[in-house]
């Protein structure tokens, strides 16, 4: 129940993400928020949180929302693109993003609600492939030091795709919602190199850090 609309406390609690975003950005409203999308209560809660702030006069505009589903199981994205109602996903599927793989069987109308919200925000719903999901996990780990589960990392590649398609423009303030720790669902496979890299000297370490442009180093 924690990740469906059956639990009203979860949906209301998700509103607090909107409040924290505004606090973190010092009351600036992001242009775009990219959100992992299963059944949709997370996306809905964030949107309703921003609408609460707007109604109270605490913000002057609302963000566009982009929902992201795994291509292998994407009933809401399919309906959005086809301008149809959401139908339960009947195809067999296998995806590393199991946390957002929701067939919507028995509650597909909730998907229609999510589509209405995304349209109201002037947003979009997209999908990512299995390779793109893995690339997102590795990019977060390598570039930001964030170990995310596949379901939470889908937003990274989605941002690149949406920018390429013109939905995100240069200069836009974009917030990526990363929802889960990698310890919950490890994407690593034996075929990948899992050797531990070594650094031979302090100067080599400094060179690597500067190359990543992540922190300054003072000896």
mmCIF file of C-alpha atoms in Angstrom:
data_model
loop_
_atom_site.group_PDB
_atom_site.id
_atom_site.type_symbol
_atom_site.label_atom_id
_atom_site.label_comp_id
_atom_site.label_asym_id
_atom_site.label_seq_id
_atom_site.Cartn_x
_atom_site.Cartn_y
_atom_site.Cartn_z
ATOM 1 C CA UNK A 1 0.000 0.000 0.000
ATOM 2 C CA UNK A 2 2.910 2.356 0.524
ATOM 3 C CA UNK A 3 3.350 3.002 -3.180
ATOM 4 C CA UNK A 4 -0.246 3.142 -4.372
ATOM 5 C CA UNK A 5 -3.129 5.568 -4.006
ATOM 6 C CA UNK A 6 -4.715 3.161 -1.488
ATOM 7 C CA UNK A 7 -2.680 4.787 1.272
ATOM 8 C CA UNK A 8 -3.763 8.445 1.619
ATOM 9 C CA UNK A 9 -1.048 9.137 4.180
ATOM 10 C CA UNK A 10 1.625 8.284 1.619
ATOM 11 C CA UNK A 11 0.168 10.600 -1.008
ATOM 12 C CA UNK A 12 -0.168 13.448 1.493
ATOM 13 C CA UNK A 13 3.338 12.762 2.746
ATOM 14 C CA UNK A 14 4.690 13.023 -0.784
ATOM 15 C CA UNK A 15 3.592 16.661 -0.789
ATOM 16 C CA UNK A 16 6.476 17.407 1.549
ATOM 17 C CA UNK A 17 8.905 16.741 -1.317
ATOM 18 C CA UNK A 18 7.571 19.875 -3.005
ATOM 19 C CA UNK A 19 8.098 21.855 0.190
ATOM 20 C CA UNK A 20 11.665 20.581 0.554
ATOM 21 C CA UNK A 21 12.480 21.425 -3.064
ATOM 22 C CA UNK A 22 11.332 25.008 -2.568
ATOM 23 C CA UNK A 23 13.291 25.255 0.677
ATOM 24 C CA UNK A 24 16.446 23.826 -0.919
ATOM 25 C CA UNK A 25 16.199 26.179 -3.909
ATOM 26 C CA UNK A 26 15.532 29.179 -1.632
ATOM 27 C CA UNK A 27 11.942 29.596 -2.854
ATOM 28 C CA UNK A 28 12.814 29.245 -6.545
ATOM 29 C CA UNK A 29 10.397 27.032 -8.471
ATOM 30 C CA UNK A 30 12.240 24.618 -10.787
ATOM 31 C CA UNK A 31 11.236 24.671 -14.428
ATOM 32 C CA UNK A 32 11.059 20.881 -14.634
ATOM 33 C CA UNK A 33 10.853 18.013 -12.147
ATOM 34 C CA UNK A 34 11.642 14.513 -13.434
ATOM 35 C CA UNK A 35 10.036 11.707 -11.426
ATOM 36 C CA UNK A 36 10.155 7.883 -11.525
ATOM 37 C CA UNK A 37 6.658 6.648 -12.344
ATOM 38 C CA UNK A 38 5.031 3.389 -11.287
ATOM 39 C CA UNK A 39 1.374 3.817 -10.350
ATOM 40 C CA UNK A 40 1.876 7.536 -9.807
ATOM 41 C CA UNK A 41 1.216 8.567 -6.171
ATOM 42 C CA UNK A 42 4.695 10.093 -5.881
ATOM 43 C CA UNK A 43 4.156 12.297 -8.920
ATOM 44 C CA UNK A 44 0.655 13.218 -7.778
ATOM 45 C CA UNK A 45 1.778 14.084 -4.265
ATOM 46 C CA UNK A 46 4.569 16.328 -5.519
ATOM 47 C CA UNK A 47 2.170 18.136 -7.850
ATOM 48 C CA UNK A 48 -0.445 18.652 -5.168
ATOM 49 C CA UNK A 49 2.269 19.925 -2.830
ATOM 50 C CA UNK A 50 3.260 22.596 -5.332
ATOM 51 C CA UNK A 51 -0.392 23.508 -5.896
ATOM 52 C CA UNK A 52 -0.826 23.988 -2.146
ATOM 53 C CA UNK A 53 2.129 26.375 -2.120
ATOM 54 C CA UNK A 54 0.709 28.192 -5.145
ATOM 55 C CA UNK A 55 -2.740 28.583 -3.581
ATOM 56 C CA UNK A 56 -1.143 29.995 -0.437
ATOM 57 C CA UNK A 57 0.703 32.577 -2.514
ATOM 58 C CA UNK A 58 4.102 31.232 -1.497
ATOM 59 C CA UNK A 59 5.150 30.591 -5.112
ATOM 60 C CA UNK A 60 4.166 32.404 -8.302
ATOM 61 C CA UNK A 61 4.333 29.577 -10.837
ATOM 62 C CA UNK A 62 4.240 25.790 -11.120
ATOM 63 C CA UNK A 63 6.819 23.347 -12.529
ATOM 64 C CA UNK A 64 6.395 21.045 -15.490
ATOM 65 C CA UNK A 65 6.422 17.368 -14.523
ATOM 66 C CA UNK A 66 8.061 14.578 -16.504
ATOM 67 C CA UNK A 67 7.194 11.028 -15.468
ATOM 68 C CA UNK A 68 9.586 8.192 -16.333
ATOM 69 C CA UNK A 69 8.652 4.528 -16.772
ATOM 70 C CA UNK A 70 10.707 1.478 -17.702
ATOM 71 C CA UNK A 71 10.030 0.697 -21.350
ATOM 72 C CA UNK A 72 9.507 -2.982 -20.473
ATOM 73 C CA UNK A 73 6.417 -2.112 -18.408
ATOM 74 C CA UNK A 74 4.992 1.280 -19.292
ATOM 75 C CA UNK A 75 1.182 1.316 -19.376
ATOM 76 C CA UNK A 76 0.861 4.977 -18.395
ATOM 77 C CA UNK A 77 3.487 6.204 -20.860
ATOM 78 C CA UNK A 78 1.852 4.187 -23.646
ATOM 79 C CA UNK A 79 -1.556 5.709 -22.955
ATOM 80 C CA UNK A 80 -0.070 9.211 -22.714
ATOM 81 C CA UNK A 81 1.662 8.966 -26.089
ATOM 82 C CA UNK A 82 -1.371 7.373 -27.746
ATOM 83 C CA UNK A 83 -3.832 9.833 -26.131
ATOM 84 C CA UNK A 84 -5.885 6.918 -24.820
ATOM 85 C CA UNK A 85 -7.019 5.625 -21.446
ATOM 86 C CA UNK A 86 -4.633 3.468 -19.449
ATOM 87 C CA UNK A 87 -4.986 -0.267 -20.030
ATOM 88 C CA UNK A 88 -3.450 -2.945 -17.774
ATOM 89 C CA UNK A 89 -0.060 -4.120 -19.065
ATOM 90 C CA UNK A 90 -0.609 -7.681 -20.320
ATOM 91 C CA UNK A 91 2.782 -8.325 -21.931
ATOM 92 C CA UNK A 92 5.385 -10.368 -20.126
ATOM 93 C CA UNK A 93 8.204 -8.160 -18.946
ATOM 94 C CA UNK A 94 11.542 -8.221 -17.182
ATOM 95 C CA UNK A 95 13.183 -5.050 -15.941
ATOM 96 C CA UNK A 96 15.836 -4.038 -13.438
ATOM 97 C CA UNK A 97 13.543 -1.161 -12.439
ATOM 98 C CA UNK A 98 11.135 -3.466 -10.612
ATOM 99 C CA UNK A 99 10.068 -0.731 -8.201
ATOM 100 C CA UNK A 100 8.257 1.161 -10.960
ATOM 101 C CA UNK A 101 7.114 -1.839 -13.015
ATOM 102 C CA UNK A 102 3.385 -1.641 -12.294
ATOM 103 C CA UNK A 103 0.918 -3.345 -14.629
ATOM 104 C CA UNK A 104 -1.944 -1.179 -13.254
ATOM 105 C CA UNK A 105 -4.154 -4.276 -13.278
ATOM 106 C CA UNK A 106 -7.364 -3.502 -11.392
ATOM 107 C CA UNK A 107 -6.696 0.201 -10.884
ATOM 108 C CA UNK A 108 -5.834 1.557 -14.327
ATOM 109 C CA UNK A 109 -8.043 4.613 -13.690
ATOM 110 C CA UNK A 110 -5.337 5.849 -11.334
ATOM 111 C CA UNK A 111 -3.063 6.014 -14.355
ATOM 112 C CA UNK A 112 -5.599 8.253 -16.081
ATOM 113 C CA UNK A 113 -5.447 10.574 -13.070
ATOM 114 C CA UNK A 114 -1.662 10.727 -13.405
ATOM 115 C CA UNK A 115 -1.941 11.585 -17.095
ATOM 116 C CA UNK A 116 -4.365 14.407 -16.267
ATOM 117 C CA UNK A 117 -1.882 15.786 -13.737
ATOM 118 C CA UNK A 118 1.025 15.658 -16.184
ATOM 119 C CA UNK A 119 -1.051 17.399 -18.851
ATOM 120 C CA UNK A 120 -2.122 20.046 -16.348
ATOM 121 C CA UNK A 121 1.538 20.723 -15.618
ATOM 122 C CA UNK A 122 2.302 20.938 -19.371
ATOM 123 C CA UNK A 123 4.661 18.009 -18.926
ATOM 124 C CA UNK A 124 5.405 14.671 -20.538
ATOM 125 C CA UNK A 125 5.715 10.944 -19.792
ATOM 126 C CA UNK A 126 8.657 9.079 -21.296
ATOM 127 C CA UNK A 127 10.335 5.675 -21.061
ATOM 128 C CA UNK A 128 13.880 4.371 -20.748
ATOM 129 C CA UNK A 129 15.345 1.082 -21.955
ATOM 130 C CA UNK A 130 17.192 -1.437 -19.804
ATOM 131 C CA UNK A 131 20.563 -0.252 -21.118
ATOM 132 C CA UNK A 132 19.611 3.342 -20.377
ATOM 133 C CA UNK A 133 18.609 2.392 -16.839
ATOM 134 C CA UNK A 134 22.007 0.807 -16.226
ATOM 135 C CA UNK A 135 23.765 3.824 -17.725
ATOM 136 C CA UNK A 136 21.824 6.040 -15.320
ATOM 137 C CA UNK A 137 22.862 3.973 -12.300
ATOM 138 C CA UNK A 138 26.528 4.062 -13.298
ATOM 139 C CA UNK A 139 26.443 7.790 -14.146
ATOM 140 C CA UNK A 140 25.053 8.687 -10.728
ATOM 141 C CA UNK A 141 27.681 6.572 -9.005
ATOM 142 C CA UNK A 142 30.631 7.785 -11.059
ATOM 143 C CA UNK A 143 29.777 11.474 -11.361
ATOM 144 C CA UNK A 144 27.848 12.240 -8.175
ATOM 145 C CA UNK A 145 28.840 9.489 -5.755
ATOM 146 C CA UNK A 146 25.196 8.443 -5.417
ATOM 147 C CA UNK A 147 24.437 4.721 -5.271
ATOM 148 C CA UNK A 148 20.848 4.530 -6.523
ATOM 149 C CA UNK A 149 18.581 1.606 -7.225
ATOM 150 C CA UNK A 150 17.554 1.267 -10.909
ATOM 151 C CA UNK A 151 13.973 2.411 -10.260
ATOM 152 C CA UNK A 152 15.227 5.646 -8.746
ATOM 153 C CA UNK A 153 17.961 6.295 -11.289
ATOM 154 C CA UNK A 154 15.720 6.269 -14.380
ATOM 155 C CA UNK A 155 15.384 10.043 -14.245
ATOM 156 C CA UNK A 156 19.023 10.635 -15.233
ATOM 157 C CA UNK A 157 18.809 9.218 -18.751
ATOM 158 C CA UNK A 158 15.304 10.619 -19.114
ATOM 159 C CA UNK A 159 16.666 14.135 -18.622
ATOM 160 C CA UNK A 160 19.121 13.606 -21.479
ATOM 161 C CA UNK A 161 16.354 12.281 -23.735
ATOM 162 C CA UNK A 162 13.969 15.100 -22.899
ATOM 163 C CA UNK A 163 16.641 17.711 -23.533
ATOM 164 C CA UNK A 164 17.424 16.145 -26.910
ATOM 165 C CA UNK A 165 13.713 16.278 -27.776
ATOM 166 C CA UNK A 166 13.337 19.903 -26.706
ATOM 167 C CA UNK A 167 11.219 19.317 -23.608
ATOM 168 C CA UNK A 168 14.073 20.596 -21.463
ATOM 169 C CA UNK A 169 15.873 23.697 -22.698
ATOM 170 C CA UNK A 170 19.370 25.007 -21.917
ATOM 171 C CA UNK A 171 19.173 27.130 -18.791
ATOM 172 C CA UNK A 172 16.179 25.313 -17.320
ATOM 173 C CA UNK A 173 16.335 24.526 -13.614
ATOM 174 C CA UNK A 174 15.742 20.764 -13.462
ATOM 175 C CA UNK A 175 15.191 18.641 -10.356
ATOM 176 C CA UNK A 176 15.725 14.886 -10.630
ATOM 177 C CA UNK A 177 13.939 12.756 -8.040
ATOM 178 C CA UNK A 178 16.085 9.733 -7.106
ATOM 179 C CA UNK A 179 13.910 7.545 -4.923
ATOM 180 C CA UNK A 180 15.867 4.566 -3.646
ATOM 181 C CA UNK A 181 19.255 3.379 -2.423
ATOM 182 C CA UNK A 182 21.188 0.897 -4.544
ATOM 183 C CA UNK A 183 21.345 -1.578 -1.674
ATOM 184 C CA UNK A 184 17.634 -2.232 -2.218
ATOM 185 C CA UNK A 185 18.124 -3.474 -5.767
ATOM 186 C CA UNK A 186 21.617 -3.949 -7.179
ATOM 187 C CA UNK A 187 21.976 -3.560 -10.938
ATOM 188 C CA UNK A 188 25.498 -5.005 -11.076
ATOM 189 C CA UNK A 189 26.069 -8.207 -13.019
ATOM 190 C CA UNK A 190 29.043 -10.549 -13.067
ATOM 191 C CA UNK A 191 29.885 -9.578 -16.630
ATOM 192 C CA UNK A 192 30.778 -6.074 -15.464
ATOM 193 C CA UNK A 193 34.236 -5.252 -14.162
ATOM 194 C CA UNK A 194 33.956 -5.280 -10.371
ATOM 195 C CA UNK A 195 37.667 -4.905 -9.659
ATOM 196 C CA UNK A 196 38.687 -2.277 -7.119
ATOM 197 C CA UNK A 197 40.650 0.596 -8.689
ATOM 198 C CA UNK A 198 43.894 1.539 -6.954
ATOM 199 C CA UNK A 199 45.781 4.820 -6.703
ATOM 200 C CA UNK A 200 49.571 4.620 -6.593
ATOM 201 C CA UNK A 201 50.344 8.085 -5.238
ATOM 202 C CA UNK A 202 48.882 11.235 -3.705
ATOM 203 C CA UNK A 203 49.564 13.196 -6.889
ATOM 204 C CA UNK A 204 47.617 10.638 -8.910
ATOM 205 C CA UNK A 205 44.709 10.950 -6.470
ATOM 206 C CA UNK A 206 44.721 14.753 -6.777
ATOM 207 C CA UNK A 207 44.802 14.462 -10.561
ATOM 208 C CA UNK A 208 41.803 12.135 -10.582
ATOM 209 C CA UNK A 209 39.808 14.364 -8.241
ATOM 210 C CA UNK A 210 40.523 17.471 -10.311
ATOM 211 C CA UNK A 211 39.548 15.609 -13.459
ATOM 212 C CA UNK A 212 36.151 14.840 -11.934
ATOM 213 C CA UNK A 213 35.919 18.468 -10.730
ATOM 214 C CA UNK A 214 34.169 17.311 -7.585
ATOM 215 C CA UNK A 215 36.218 18.872 -4.758
ATOM 216 C CA UNK A 216 39.264 21.035 -4.197
ATOM 217 C CA UNK A 217 42.307 19.493 -2.578
ATOM 218 C CA UNK A 218 44.693 21.154 -0.126
ATOM 219 C CA UNK A 219 47.575 19.161 1.264
#
